[in-house]
Coordinates of C-alpha atoms in Angstrom, one line a residue:
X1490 CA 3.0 16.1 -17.6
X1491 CA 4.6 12.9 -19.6
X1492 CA 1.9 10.1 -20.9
X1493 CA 3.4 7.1 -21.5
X1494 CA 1.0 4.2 -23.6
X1495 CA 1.9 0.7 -23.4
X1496 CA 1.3 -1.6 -26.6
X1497 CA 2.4 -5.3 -27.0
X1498 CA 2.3 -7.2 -30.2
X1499 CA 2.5 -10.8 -30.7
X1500 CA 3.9 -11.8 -33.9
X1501 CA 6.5 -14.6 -34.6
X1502 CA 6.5 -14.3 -38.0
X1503 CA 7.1 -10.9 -38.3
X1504 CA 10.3 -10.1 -39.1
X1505 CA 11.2 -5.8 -38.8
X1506 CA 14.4 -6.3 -41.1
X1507 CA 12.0 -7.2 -44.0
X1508 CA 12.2 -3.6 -45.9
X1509 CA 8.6 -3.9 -47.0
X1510 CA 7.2 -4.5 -43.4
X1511 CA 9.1 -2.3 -42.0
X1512 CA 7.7 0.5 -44.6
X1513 CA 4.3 -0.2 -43.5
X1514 CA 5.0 0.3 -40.4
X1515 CA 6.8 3.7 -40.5
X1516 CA 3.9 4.8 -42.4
X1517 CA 1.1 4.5 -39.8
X1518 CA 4.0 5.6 -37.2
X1519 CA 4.9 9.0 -39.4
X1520 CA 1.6 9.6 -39.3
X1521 CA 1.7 11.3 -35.8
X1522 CA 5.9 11.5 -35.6
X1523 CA 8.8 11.8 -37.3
X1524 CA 11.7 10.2 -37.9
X1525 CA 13.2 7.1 -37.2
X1526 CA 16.0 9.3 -35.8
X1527 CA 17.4 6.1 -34.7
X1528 CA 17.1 2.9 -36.1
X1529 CA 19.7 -0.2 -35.4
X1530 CA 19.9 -4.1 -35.1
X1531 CA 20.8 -5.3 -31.6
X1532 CA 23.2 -7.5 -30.9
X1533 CA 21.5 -10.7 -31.0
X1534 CA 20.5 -10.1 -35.0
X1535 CA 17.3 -10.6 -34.6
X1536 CA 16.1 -7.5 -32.4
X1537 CA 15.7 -4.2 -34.3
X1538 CA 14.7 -0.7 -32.1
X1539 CA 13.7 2.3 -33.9
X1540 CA 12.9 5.8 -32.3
X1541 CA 10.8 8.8 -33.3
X1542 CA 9.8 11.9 -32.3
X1543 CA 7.0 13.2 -31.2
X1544 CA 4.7 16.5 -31.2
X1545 CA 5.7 18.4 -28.2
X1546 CA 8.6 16.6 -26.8
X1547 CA 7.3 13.5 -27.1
X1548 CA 8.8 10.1 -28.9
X1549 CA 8.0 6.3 -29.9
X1550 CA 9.7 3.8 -29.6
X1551 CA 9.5 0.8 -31.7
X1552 CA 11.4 -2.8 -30.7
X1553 CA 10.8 -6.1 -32.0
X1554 CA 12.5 -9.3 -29.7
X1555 CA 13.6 -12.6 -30.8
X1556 CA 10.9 -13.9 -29.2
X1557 CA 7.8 -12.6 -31.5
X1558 CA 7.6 -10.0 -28.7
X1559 CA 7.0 -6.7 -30.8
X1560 CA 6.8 -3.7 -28.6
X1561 CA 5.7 0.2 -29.0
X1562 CA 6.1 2.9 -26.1
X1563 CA 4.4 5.9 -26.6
X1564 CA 5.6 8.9 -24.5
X1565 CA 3.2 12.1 -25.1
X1566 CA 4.0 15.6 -23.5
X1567 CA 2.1 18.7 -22.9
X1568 CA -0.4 20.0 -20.7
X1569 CA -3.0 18.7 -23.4
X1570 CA -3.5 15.6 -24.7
X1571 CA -2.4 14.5 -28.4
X1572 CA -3.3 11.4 -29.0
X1573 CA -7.3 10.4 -27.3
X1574 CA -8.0 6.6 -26.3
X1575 CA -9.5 6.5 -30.0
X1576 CA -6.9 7.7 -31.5
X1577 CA -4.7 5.2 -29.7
X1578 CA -6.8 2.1 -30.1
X1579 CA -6.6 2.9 -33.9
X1580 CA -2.9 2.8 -34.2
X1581 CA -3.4 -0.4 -31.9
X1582 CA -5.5 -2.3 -35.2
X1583 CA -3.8 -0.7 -37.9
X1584 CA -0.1 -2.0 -36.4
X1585 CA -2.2 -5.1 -35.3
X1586 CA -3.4 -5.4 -39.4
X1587 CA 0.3 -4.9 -40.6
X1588 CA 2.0 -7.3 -38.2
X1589 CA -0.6 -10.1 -38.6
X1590 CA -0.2 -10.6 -34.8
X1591 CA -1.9 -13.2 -33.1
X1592 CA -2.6 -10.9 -30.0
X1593 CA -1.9 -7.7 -29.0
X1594 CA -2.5 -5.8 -25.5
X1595 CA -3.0 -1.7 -24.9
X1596 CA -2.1 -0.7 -20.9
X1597 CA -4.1 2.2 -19.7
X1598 CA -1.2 5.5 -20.0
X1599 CA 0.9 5.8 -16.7
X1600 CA 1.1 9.3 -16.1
X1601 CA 4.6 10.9 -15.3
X1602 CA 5.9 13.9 -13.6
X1603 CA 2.3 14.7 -12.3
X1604 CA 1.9 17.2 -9.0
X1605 CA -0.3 14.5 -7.4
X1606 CA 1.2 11.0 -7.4
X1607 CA -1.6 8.5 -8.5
X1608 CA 0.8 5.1 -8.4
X1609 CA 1.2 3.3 -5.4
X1610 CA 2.0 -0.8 -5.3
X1611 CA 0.5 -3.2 -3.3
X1612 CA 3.0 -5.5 -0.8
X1613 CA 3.7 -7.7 -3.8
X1614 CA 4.5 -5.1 -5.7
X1615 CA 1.4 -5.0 -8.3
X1616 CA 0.7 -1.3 -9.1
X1617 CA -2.5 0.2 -8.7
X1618 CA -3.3 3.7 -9.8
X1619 CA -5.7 5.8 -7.6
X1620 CA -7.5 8.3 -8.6
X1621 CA -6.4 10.9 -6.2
X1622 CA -7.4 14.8 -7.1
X1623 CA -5.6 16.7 -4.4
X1624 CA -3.1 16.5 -1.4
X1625 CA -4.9 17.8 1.3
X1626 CA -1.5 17.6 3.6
X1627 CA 1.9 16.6 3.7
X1628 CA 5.0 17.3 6.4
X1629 CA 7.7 15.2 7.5
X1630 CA 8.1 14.4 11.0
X1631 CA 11.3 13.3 12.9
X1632 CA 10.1 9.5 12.2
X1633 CA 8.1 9.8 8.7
X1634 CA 6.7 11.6 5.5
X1635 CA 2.7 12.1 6.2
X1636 CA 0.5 12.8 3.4
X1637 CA -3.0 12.8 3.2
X1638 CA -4.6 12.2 0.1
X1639 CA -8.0 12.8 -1.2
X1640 CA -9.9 10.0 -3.2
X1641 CA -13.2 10.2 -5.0
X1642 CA -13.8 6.7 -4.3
X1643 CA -11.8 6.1 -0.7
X1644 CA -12.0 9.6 0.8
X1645 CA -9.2 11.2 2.6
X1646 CA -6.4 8.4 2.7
X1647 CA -3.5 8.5 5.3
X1648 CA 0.2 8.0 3.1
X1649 CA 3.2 7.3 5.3
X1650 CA 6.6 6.9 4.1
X1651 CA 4.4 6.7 0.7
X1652 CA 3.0 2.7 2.0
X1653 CA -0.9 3.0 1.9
X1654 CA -1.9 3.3 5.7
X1655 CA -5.9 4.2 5.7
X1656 CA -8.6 5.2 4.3
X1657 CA -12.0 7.4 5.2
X1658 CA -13.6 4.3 3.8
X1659 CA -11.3 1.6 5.1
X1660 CA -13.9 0.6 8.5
X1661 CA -13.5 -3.1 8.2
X1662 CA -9.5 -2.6 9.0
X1663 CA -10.8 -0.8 12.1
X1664 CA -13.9 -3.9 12.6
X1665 CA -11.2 -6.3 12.2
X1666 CA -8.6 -5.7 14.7
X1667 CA -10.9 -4.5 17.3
X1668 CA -12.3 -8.4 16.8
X1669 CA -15.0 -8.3 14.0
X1670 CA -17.5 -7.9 16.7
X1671 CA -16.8 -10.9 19.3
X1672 CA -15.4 -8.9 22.0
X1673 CA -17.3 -7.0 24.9
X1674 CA -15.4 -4.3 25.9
X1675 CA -18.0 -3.0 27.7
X1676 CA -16.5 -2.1 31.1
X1677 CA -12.9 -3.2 29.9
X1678 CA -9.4 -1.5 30.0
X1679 CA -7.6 -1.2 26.5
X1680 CA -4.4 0.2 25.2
X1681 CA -3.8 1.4 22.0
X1682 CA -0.3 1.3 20.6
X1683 CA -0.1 3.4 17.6
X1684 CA -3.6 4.2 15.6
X1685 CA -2.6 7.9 15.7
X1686 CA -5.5 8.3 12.6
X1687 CA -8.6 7.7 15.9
X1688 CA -10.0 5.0 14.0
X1689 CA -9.3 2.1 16.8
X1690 CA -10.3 5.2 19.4
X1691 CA -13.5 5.9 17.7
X1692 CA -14.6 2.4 17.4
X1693 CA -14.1 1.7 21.4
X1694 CA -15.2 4.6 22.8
X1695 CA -18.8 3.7 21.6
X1696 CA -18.4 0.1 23.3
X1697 CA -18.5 1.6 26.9
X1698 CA -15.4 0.4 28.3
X1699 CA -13.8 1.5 31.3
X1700 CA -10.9 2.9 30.0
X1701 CA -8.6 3.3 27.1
X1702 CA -5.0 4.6 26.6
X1703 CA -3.7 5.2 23.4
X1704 CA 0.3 6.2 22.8
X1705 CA 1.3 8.1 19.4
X1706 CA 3.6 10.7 18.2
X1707 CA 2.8 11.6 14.8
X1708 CA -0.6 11.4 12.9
X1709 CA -3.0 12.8 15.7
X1710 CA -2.9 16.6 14.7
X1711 CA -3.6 16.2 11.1
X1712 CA -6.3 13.3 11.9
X1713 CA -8.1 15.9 13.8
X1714 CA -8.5 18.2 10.7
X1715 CA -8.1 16.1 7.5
X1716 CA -9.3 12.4 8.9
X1717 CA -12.9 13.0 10.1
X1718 CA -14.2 10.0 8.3
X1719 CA -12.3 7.9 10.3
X1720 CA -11.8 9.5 13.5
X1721 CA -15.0 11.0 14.2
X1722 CA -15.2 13.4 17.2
X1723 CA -12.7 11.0 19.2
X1724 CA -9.4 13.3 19.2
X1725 CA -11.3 16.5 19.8
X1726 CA -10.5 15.8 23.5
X1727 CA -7.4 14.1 24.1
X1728 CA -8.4 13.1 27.8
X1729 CA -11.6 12.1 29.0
X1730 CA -13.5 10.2 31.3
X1731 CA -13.1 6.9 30.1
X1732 CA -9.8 7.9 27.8
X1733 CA -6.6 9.4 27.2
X1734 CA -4.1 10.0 24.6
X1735 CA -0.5 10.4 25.2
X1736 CA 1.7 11.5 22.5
X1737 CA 4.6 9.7 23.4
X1738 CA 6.9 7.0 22.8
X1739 CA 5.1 3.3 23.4
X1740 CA 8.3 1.3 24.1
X1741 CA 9.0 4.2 26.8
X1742 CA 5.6 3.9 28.0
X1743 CA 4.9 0.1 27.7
X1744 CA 8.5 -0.2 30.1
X1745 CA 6.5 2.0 32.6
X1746 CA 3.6 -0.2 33.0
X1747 CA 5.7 -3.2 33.6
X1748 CA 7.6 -1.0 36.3
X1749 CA 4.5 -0.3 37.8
X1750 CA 2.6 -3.8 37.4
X1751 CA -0.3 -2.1 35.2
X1752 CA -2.2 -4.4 33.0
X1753 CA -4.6 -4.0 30.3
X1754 CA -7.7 -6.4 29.7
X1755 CA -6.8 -5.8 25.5
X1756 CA -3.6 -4.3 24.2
X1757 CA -4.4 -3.5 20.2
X1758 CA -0.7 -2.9 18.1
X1759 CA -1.5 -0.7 15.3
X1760 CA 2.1 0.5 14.9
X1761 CA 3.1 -1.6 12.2
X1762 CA 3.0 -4.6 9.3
X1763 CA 4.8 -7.6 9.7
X1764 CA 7.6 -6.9 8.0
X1765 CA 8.2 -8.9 4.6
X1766 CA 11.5 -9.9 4.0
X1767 CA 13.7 -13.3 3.4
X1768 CA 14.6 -14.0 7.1
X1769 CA 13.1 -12.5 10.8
X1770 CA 16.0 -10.4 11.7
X1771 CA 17.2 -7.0 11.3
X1772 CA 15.6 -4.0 13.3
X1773 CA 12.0 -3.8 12.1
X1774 CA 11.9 -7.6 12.9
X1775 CA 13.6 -6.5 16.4
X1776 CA 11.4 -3.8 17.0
X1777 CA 8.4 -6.4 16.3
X1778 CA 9.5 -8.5 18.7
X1779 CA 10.5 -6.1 21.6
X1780 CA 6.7 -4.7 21.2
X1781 CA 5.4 -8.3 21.1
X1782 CA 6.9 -9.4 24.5
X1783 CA 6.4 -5.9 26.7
X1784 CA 2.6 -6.2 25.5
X1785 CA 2.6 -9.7 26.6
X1786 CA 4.0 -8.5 29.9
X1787 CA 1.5 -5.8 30.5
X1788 CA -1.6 -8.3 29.4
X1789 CA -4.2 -9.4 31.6
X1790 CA -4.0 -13.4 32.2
X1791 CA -7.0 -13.4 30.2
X1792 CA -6.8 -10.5 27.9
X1793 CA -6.7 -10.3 24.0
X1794 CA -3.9 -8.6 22.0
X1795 CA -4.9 -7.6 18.5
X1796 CA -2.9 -6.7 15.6
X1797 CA -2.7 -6.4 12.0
X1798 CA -0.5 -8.9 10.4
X1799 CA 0.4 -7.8 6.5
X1800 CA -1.1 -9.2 3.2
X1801 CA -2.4 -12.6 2.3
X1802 CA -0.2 -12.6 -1.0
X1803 CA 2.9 -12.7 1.4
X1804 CA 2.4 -16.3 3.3
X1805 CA 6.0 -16.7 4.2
X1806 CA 6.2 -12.9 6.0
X1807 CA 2.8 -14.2 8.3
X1808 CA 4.9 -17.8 8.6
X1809 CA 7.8 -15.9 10.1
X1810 CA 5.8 -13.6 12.5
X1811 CA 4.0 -17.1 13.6
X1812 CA 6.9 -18.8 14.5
X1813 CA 8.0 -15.5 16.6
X1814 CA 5.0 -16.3 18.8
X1815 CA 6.6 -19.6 20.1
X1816 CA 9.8 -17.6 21.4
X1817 CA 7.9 -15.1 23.6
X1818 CA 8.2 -15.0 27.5
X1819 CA 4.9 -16.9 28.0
X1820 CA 3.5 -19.2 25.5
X1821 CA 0.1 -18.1 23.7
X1822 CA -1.9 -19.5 21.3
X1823 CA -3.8 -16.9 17.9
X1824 CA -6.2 -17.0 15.3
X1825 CA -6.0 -15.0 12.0
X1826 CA -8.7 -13.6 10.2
X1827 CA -8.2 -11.5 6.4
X1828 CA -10.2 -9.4 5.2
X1829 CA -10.5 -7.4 2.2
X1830 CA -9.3 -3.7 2.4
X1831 CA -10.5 -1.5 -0.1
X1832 CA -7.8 1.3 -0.5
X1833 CA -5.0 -1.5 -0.2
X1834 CA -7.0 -3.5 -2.8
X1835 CA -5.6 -6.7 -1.6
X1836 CA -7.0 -9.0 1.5
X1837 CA -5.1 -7.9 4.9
X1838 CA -4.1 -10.3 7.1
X1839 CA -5.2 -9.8 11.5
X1840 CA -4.1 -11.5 14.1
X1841 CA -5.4 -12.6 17.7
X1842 CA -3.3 -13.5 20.5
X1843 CA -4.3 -14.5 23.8
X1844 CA -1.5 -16.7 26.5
X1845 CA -1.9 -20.3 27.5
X1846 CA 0.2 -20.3 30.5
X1847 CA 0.7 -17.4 32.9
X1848 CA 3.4 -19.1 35.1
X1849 CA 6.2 -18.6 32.6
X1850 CA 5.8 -14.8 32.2
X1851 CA 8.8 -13.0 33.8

């Protein structure tokens, strides 16, 4: 496995071309590598880069900018580790001392070729490392790449397509779009699109309703066996007397109800984010919509439809999806509610939909 530090150096006066700078530098750097084995002026004539190597494979790399920006990566290899967080914050004040920078900043190493991937981003694309031990399960269906991951601090945590999806620990996605607690669902009929980790299941099934479908193809198996924390003992029979899981396709089954005339007092769509891109088209935005409408279609006049929405750092992706909601079949009006997920370590936007107007629905 690869280590690679991060340090920054601010120092505008600091020029690497001077000879006797430069010395001083080399000196603390030769003290762990060797070299430079490359050492040039870039183009602009006021950038310099040097390169070193390394024990065991590794190398530094040394650039200074135009800017003031001075820059060192650190790349360590082996299954041991060379240089300790000590060792590194040393090298950090002695380069800090020659440079007579005004600031500098040390990054945490990212590790690299690892068997267990740690880095995952958030929707805006901030990385966050977990501290994941083990993969507990991975396969790829005909739709996805599961994985299951176990965290010290989160539990098991469902991966798919590598996008964070859920956590052991995650219960306020599953409070929130089951309504934080305002609905009765007590003698109620609810489908479930998606939720293949139990979660939604669990949650409603301890609410008394009178009945609850719920369509998925992919996660229910390995929910079973690896997603206790969230599931509970809610797959262990997928029919009951107030439940039933169908592994299926929902569009398919969602056209079936509206064949037959079945409604549903809440439909709750876990299939999906909002999806976060410049404009509402292409087919994720498609797919969105298609579900949006046939739910609307097999909803109660008075029902709810629940459904998560996507982060609160991407305003114009919720704007978008909004907007969608004045070109369905019947108009409706919704609230949104975020909350603060802790495996996604960002606030997650929820969304609840009920219609206005039932005259206008085909």
């Amino acid at each position: 496995m690869a280590k690679h530090s991060i340090f920054d150096f601010q120092s505008p006066d600091a020029d690497l071309k001077d000879d006797v700078l430069r010395s001083r530098l080399f000196e603390i750097l030769r003290k762990y590598a060797s070299g430079p084995v490359i050492s040039t002026e870039l183009e602009d004539g006021k950038s310099c880069l040097f390169i070193f190597v390394g024990e065991n494979g590794g190398h530094w790399i040394l650039r200074s900018f135009s800017t003031g920006l001075i820059t060192l990566d650190v790349m360590q290899y082996g299954k041991e580790e060379i240089l300790s967080k000590d060792t590194l914050k040393s090298i950090e004040k002695e380069i800090c001392k020659v440079l007579s920078a005004e600031k500098s900043l040390h990054l945490p190493p990212i590790n690299r070729g690892a068997k267990v991937n740690t880095y995952y981003p958030t929707v805006d694309d901030l990385l966050i490392q977990y501290d994941f031990d083990r993969l507990e399960f991975e396969t790829n269906s005909p739709y996805q790449n599961i994985k299951i991951l176990h965290s010290q601090q989160f539990g098991n945590i469902l991966i798919l397509d590598d996008d964070i999806n859920l956590a052991e620990s995650d219960f306020i996605y599953t409070k929130t779009i089951t309504g934080s607690g305002r609905e009765v669902f007590k003698d109620k009929t609810i489908l479930i699109l998606g939720g293949g980790d139990g979660g939604i299941l669990n949650e409603l099934l301890q609410c008394s309703p009178e009945f609850v479908t719920m369509i998925d193809e992919d996660v229910i198996n390995c929910a079973i066996k690896y997603l206790r924390g969230i599931c509970g003992n809610a797959l262990d029979n997928l029919s009951g007397e107030h439940h039933k899981v169908h592994i299926g396709d929902c569009v398919k089954y969602l056209e079936q109800c509206i064949e037959e005339g079945r409604t549903f007092d809440y439909v709750i769509n876990d299939l999906t984010a909002i999806p976060v891109t410049k404009e509402p088209i292409g087919s994720l935005w498609e797919f969105l919509r298609l579900i949006l409408d046939m739910s609307m279609k097999v909803l109660s006049p008075s029902g709810k439809y629940f459904t998560q929405g996507n982060s609160y750092n991407k305003p114009d992706a919720l704007l978008m999806y909004e907007q969608q909601l004045t070109k369905l079949s019947c108009p409706v009006q919704f609230r949104k509610e975020d909350v603060f997920v802790p495996s996604y370590h960002e606030k997650w936007v929820f969304y609840e939909i009920w219609k206005t107007n039932e005259s206008t629905l085909s």
